[in-house]
PDB file of C-alpha atoms in Angstrom:
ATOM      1  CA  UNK U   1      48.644   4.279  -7.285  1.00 90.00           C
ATOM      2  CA  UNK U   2      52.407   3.713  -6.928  1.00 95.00           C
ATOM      3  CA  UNK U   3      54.846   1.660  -8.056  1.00 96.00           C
ATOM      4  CA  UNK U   4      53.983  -1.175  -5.895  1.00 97.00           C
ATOM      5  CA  UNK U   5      50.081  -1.487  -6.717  1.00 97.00           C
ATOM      6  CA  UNK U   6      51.444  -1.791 -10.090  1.00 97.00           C
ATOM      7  CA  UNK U   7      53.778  -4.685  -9.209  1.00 97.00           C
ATOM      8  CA  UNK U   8      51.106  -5.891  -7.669  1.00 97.00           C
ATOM      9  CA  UNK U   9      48.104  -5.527 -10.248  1.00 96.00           C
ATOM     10  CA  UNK U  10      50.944  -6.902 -12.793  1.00 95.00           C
ATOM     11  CA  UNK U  11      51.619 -10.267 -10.514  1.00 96.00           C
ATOM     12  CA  UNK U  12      47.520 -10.828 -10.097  1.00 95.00           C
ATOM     13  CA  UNK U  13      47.371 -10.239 -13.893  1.00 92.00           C
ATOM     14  CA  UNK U  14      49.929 -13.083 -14.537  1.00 91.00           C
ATOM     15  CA  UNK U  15      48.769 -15.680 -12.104  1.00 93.00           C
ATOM     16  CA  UNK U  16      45.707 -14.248  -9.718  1.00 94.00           C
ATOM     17  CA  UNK U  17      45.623 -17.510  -7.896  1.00 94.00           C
ATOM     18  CA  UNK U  18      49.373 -16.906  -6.636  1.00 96.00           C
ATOM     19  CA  UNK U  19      49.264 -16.694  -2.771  1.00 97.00           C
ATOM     20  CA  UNK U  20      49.606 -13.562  -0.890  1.00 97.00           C
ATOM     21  CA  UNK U  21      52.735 -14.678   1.109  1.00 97.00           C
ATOM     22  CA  UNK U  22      54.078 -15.339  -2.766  1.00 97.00           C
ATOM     23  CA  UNK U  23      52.882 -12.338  -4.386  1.00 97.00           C
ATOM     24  CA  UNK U  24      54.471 -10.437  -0.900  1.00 97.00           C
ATOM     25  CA  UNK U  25      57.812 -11.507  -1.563  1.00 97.00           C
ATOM     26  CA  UNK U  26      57.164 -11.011  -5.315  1.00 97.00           C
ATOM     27  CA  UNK U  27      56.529  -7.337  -5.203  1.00 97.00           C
ATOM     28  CA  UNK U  28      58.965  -6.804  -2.119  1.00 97.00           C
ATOM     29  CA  UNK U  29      56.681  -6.366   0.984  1.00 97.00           C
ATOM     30  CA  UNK U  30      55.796  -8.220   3.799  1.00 97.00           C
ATOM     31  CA  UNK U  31      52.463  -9.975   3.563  1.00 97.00           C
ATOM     32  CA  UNK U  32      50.088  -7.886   5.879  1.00 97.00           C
ATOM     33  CA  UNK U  33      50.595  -4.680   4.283  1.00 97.00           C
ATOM     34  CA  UNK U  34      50.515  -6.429   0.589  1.00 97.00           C
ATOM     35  CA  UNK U  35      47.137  -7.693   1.460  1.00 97.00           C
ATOM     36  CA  UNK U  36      45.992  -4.013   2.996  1.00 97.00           C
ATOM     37  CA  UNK U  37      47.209  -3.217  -0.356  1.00 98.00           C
ATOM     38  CA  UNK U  38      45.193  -5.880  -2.709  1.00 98.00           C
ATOM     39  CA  UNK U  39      42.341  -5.317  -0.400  1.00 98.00           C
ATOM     40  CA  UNK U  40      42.330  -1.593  -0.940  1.00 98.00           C
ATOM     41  CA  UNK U  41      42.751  -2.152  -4.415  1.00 97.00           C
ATOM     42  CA  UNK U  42      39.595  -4.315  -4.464  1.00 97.00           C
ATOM     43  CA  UNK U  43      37.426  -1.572  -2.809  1.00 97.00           C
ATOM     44  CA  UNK U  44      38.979   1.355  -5.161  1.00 97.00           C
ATOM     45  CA  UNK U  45      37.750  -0.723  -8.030  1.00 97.00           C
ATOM     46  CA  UNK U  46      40.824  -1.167  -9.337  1.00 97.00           C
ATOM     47  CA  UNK U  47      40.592  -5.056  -9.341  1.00 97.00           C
ATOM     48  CA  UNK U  48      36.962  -6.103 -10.339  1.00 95.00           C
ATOM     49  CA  UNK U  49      37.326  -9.404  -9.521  1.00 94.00           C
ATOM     50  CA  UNK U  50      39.429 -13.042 -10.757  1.00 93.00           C
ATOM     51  CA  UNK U  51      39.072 -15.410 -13.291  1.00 88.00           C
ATOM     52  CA  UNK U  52      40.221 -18.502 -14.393  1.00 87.00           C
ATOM     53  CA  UNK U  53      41.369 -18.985 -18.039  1.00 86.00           C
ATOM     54  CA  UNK U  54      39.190 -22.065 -19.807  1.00 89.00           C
ATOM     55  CA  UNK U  55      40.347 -23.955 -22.477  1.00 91.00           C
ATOM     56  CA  UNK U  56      37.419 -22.537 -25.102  1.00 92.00           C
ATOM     57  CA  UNK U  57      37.512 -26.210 -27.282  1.00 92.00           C
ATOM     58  CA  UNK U  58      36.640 -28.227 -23.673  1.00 95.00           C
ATOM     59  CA  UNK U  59      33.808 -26.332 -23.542  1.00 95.00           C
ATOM     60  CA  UNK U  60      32.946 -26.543 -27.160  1.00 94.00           C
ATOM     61  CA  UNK U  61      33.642 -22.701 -28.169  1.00 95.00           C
ATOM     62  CA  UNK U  62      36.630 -23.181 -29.668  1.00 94.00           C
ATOM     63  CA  UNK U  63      35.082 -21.546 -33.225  1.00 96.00           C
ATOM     64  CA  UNK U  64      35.750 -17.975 -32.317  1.00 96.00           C
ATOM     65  CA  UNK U  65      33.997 -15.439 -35.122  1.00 97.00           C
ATOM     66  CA  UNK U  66      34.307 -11.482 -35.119  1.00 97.00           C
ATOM     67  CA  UNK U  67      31.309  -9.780 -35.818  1.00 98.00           C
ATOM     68  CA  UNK U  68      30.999  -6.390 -37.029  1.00 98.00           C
ATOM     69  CA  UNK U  69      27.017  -4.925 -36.740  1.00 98.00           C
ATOM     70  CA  UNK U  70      25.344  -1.955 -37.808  1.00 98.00           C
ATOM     71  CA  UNK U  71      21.708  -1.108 -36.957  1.00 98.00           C
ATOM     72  CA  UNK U  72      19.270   0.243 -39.190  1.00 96.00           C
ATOM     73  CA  UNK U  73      18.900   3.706 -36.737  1.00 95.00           C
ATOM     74  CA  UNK U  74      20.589   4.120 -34.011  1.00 95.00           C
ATOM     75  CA  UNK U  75      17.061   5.099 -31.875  1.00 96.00           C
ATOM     76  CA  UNK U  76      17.291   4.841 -28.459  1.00 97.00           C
ATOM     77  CA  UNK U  77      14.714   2.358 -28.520  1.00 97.00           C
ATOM     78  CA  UNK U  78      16.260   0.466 -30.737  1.00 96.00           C
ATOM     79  CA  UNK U  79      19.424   0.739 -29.631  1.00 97.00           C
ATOM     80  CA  UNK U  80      18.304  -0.920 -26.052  1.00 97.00           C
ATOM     81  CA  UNK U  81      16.177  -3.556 -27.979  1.00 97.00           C
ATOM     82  CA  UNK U  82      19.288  -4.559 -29.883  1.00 98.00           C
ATOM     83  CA  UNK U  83      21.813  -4.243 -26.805  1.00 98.00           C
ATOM     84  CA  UNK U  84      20.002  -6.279 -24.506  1.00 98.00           C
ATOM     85  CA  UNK U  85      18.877  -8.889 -27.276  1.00 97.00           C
ATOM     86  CA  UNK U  86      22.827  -9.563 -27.816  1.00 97.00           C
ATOM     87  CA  UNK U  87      24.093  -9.493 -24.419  1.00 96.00           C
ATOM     88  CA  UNK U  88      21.442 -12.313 -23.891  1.00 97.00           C
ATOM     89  CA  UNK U  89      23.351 -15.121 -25.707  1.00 98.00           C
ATOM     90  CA  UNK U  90      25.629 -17.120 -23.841  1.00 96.00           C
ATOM     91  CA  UNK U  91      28.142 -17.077 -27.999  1.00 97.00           C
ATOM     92  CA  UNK U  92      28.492 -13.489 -27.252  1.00 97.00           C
ATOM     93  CA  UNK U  93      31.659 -13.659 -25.494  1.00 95.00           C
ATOM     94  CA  UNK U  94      31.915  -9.995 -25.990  1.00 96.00           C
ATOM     95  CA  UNK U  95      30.208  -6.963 -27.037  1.00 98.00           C
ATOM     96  CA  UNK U  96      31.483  -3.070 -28.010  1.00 98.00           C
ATOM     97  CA  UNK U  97      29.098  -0.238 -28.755  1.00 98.00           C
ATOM     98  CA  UNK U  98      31.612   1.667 -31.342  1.00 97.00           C
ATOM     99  CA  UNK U  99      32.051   5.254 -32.063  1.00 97.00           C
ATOM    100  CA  UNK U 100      31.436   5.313 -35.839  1.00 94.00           C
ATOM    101  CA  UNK U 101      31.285   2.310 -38.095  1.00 95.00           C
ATOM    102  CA  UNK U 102      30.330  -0.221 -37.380  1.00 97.00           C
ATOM    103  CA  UNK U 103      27.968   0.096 -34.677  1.00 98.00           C
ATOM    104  CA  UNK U 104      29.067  -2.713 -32.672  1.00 98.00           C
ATOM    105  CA  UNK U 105      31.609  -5.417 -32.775  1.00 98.00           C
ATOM    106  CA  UNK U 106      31.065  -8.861 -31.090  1.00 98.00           C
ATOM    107  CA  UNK U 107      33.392 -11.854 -30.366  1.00 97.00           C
ATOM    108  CA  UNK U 108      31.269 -14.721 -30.480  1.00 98.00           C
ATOM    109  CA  UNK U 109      32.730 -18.562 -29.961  1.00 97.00           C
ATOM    110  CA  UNK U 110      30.417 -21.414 -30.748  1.00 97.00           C
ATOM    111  CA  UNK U 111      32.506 -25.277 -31.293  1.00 97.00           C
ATOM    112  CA  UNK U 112      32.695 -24.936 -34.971  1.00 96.00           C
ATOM    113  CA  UNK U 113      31.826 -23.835 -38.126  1.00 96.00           C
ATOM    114  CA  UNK U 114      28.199 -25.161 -38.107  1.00 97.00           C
ATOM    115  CA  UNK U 115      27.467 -24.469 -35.403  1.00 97.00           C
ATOM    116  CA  UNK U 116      27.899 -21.193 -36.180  1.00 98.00           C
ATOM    117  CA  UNK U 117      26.270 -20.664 -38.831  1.00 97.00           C
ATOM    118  CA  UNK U 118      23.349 -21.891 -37.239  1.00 98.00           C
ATOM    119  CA  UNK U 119      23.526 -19.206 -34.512  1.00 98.00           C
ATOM    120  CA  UNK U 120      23.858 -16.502 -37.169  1.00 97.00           C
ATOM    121  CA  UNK U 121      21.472 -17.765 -39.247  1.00 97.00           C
ATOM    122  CA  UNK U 122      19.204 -18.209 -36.317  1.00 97.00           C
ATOM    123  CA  UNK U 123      19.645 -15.860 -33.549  1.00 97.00           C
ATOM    124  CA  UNK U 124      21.558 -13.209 -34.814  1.00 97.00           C
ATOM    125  CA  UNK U 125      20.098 -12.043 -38.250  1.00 96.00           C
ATOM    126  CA  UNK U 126      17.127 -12.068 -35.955  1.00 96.00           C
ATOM    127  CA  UNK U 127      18.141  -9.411 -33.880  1.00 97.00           C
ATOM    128  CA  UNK U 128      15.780  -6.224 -33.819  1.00 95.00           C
ATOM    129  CA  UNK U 129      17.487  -3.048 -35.601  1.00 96.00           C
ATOM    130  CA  UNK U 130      19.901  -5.186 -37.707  1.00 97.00           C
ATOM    131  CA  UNK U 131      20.684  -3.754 -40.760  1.00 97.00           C
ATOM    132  CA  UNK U 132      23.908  -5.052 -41.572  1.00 97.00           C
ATOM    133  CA  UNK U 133      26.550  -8.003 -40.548  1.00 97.00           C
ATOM    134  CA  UNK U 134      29.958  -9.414 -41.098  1.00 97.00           C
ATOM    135  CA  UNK U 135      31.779 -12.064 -39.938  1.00 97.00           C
ATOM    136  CA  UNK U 136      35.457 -12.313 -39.655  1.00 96.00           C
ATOM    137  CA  UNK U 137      37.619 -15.097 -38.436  1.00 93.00           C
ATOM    138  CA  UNK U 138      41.019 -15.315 -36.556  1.00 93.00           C
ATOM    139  CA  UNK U 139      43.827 -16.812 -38.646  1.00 93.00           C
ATOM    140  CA  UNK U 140      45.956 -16.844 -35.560  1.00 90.00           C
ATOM    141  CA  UNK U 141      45.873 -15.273 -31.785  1.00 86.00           C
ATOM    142  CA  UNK U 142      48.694 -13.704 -30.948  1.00 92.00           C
ATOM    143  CA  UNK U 143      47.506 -11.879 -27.886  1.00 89.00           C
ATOM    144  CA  UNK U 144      44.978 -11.407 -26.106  1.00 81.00           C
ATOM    145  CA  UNK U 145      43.847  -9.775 -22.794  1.00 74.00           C
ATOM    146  CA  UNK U 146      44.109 -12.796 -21.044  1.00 64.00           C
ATOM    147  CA  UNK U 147      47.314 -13.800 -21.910  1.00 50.00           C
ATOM    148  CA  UNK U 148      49.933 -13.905 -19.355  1.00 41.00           C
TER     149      UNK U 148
END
């Protein structure tokens, strides 16, 4: 990768919807070799795809909660139990297998407060291999991945 795919991966990262004859001028090429370039990117798997940015509180998940979960062993069978138990709700925004403690850590974003304590409550406490759980919540996001 050279200093142009970077350009370029930094441009898609900002606005992935900007148009290849824009993002061409942007990075300094002409815009049949910048698309060779995305496309080749693409099939290196160095973009895995685009995404549009949602506004989390028009789709009620505006409540966002960090989750910090520790199994009771960390069995293989119980690991997969518990891994594809969480993946399977749509409040598990996402979802880290850690090296130490804790176990995992989960972003989950539900519309508010009640509603997510009715998803703990609920769903996760019932996950199989839980041993342990705590919740954190954001004060303030001051970045984030998707941030431009």
């Amino acid at each position: 990768m050279d200093a142009i795919d970077s350009a370029i991966i930094d441009q898609l990262r900002r606005d992935a919807r900007v148009s290849n004859n824009e993002l061409a001028e942007r990075v300094g090429l002409t815009p049949s070799p910048c698309l060779r370039r995305v496309r080749r990117l693409e099939e290196e798997g160095v973009i895995l795809g685009y995404h549009a940015r949602i506004n989390p509180d028009a789709i009620d998940q505006g409540f966002e909660v960090w989750i910090e979960l520790e199994l009771a062993d960390m069995k293989q069978a119980t690991v997969e139990r518990f891994e594809a138990a969480l993946v399977a709700f749509d409040e598990i925004i996402e979802a880290r297998r850690m090296f130490g403690s804790p176990d995992y850590e989960a972003l989950v974003r539900v519309a508010d407060r009640t509603a997510y304590e009715a998803f703990m409550t609920q769903q996760l406490t019932a996950l199989p291999g839980l041993a342990r759980m705590q919740s954190r919540f954001p004060m303030k996001t001051i970045k984030a991945p998707h941030e431009g």
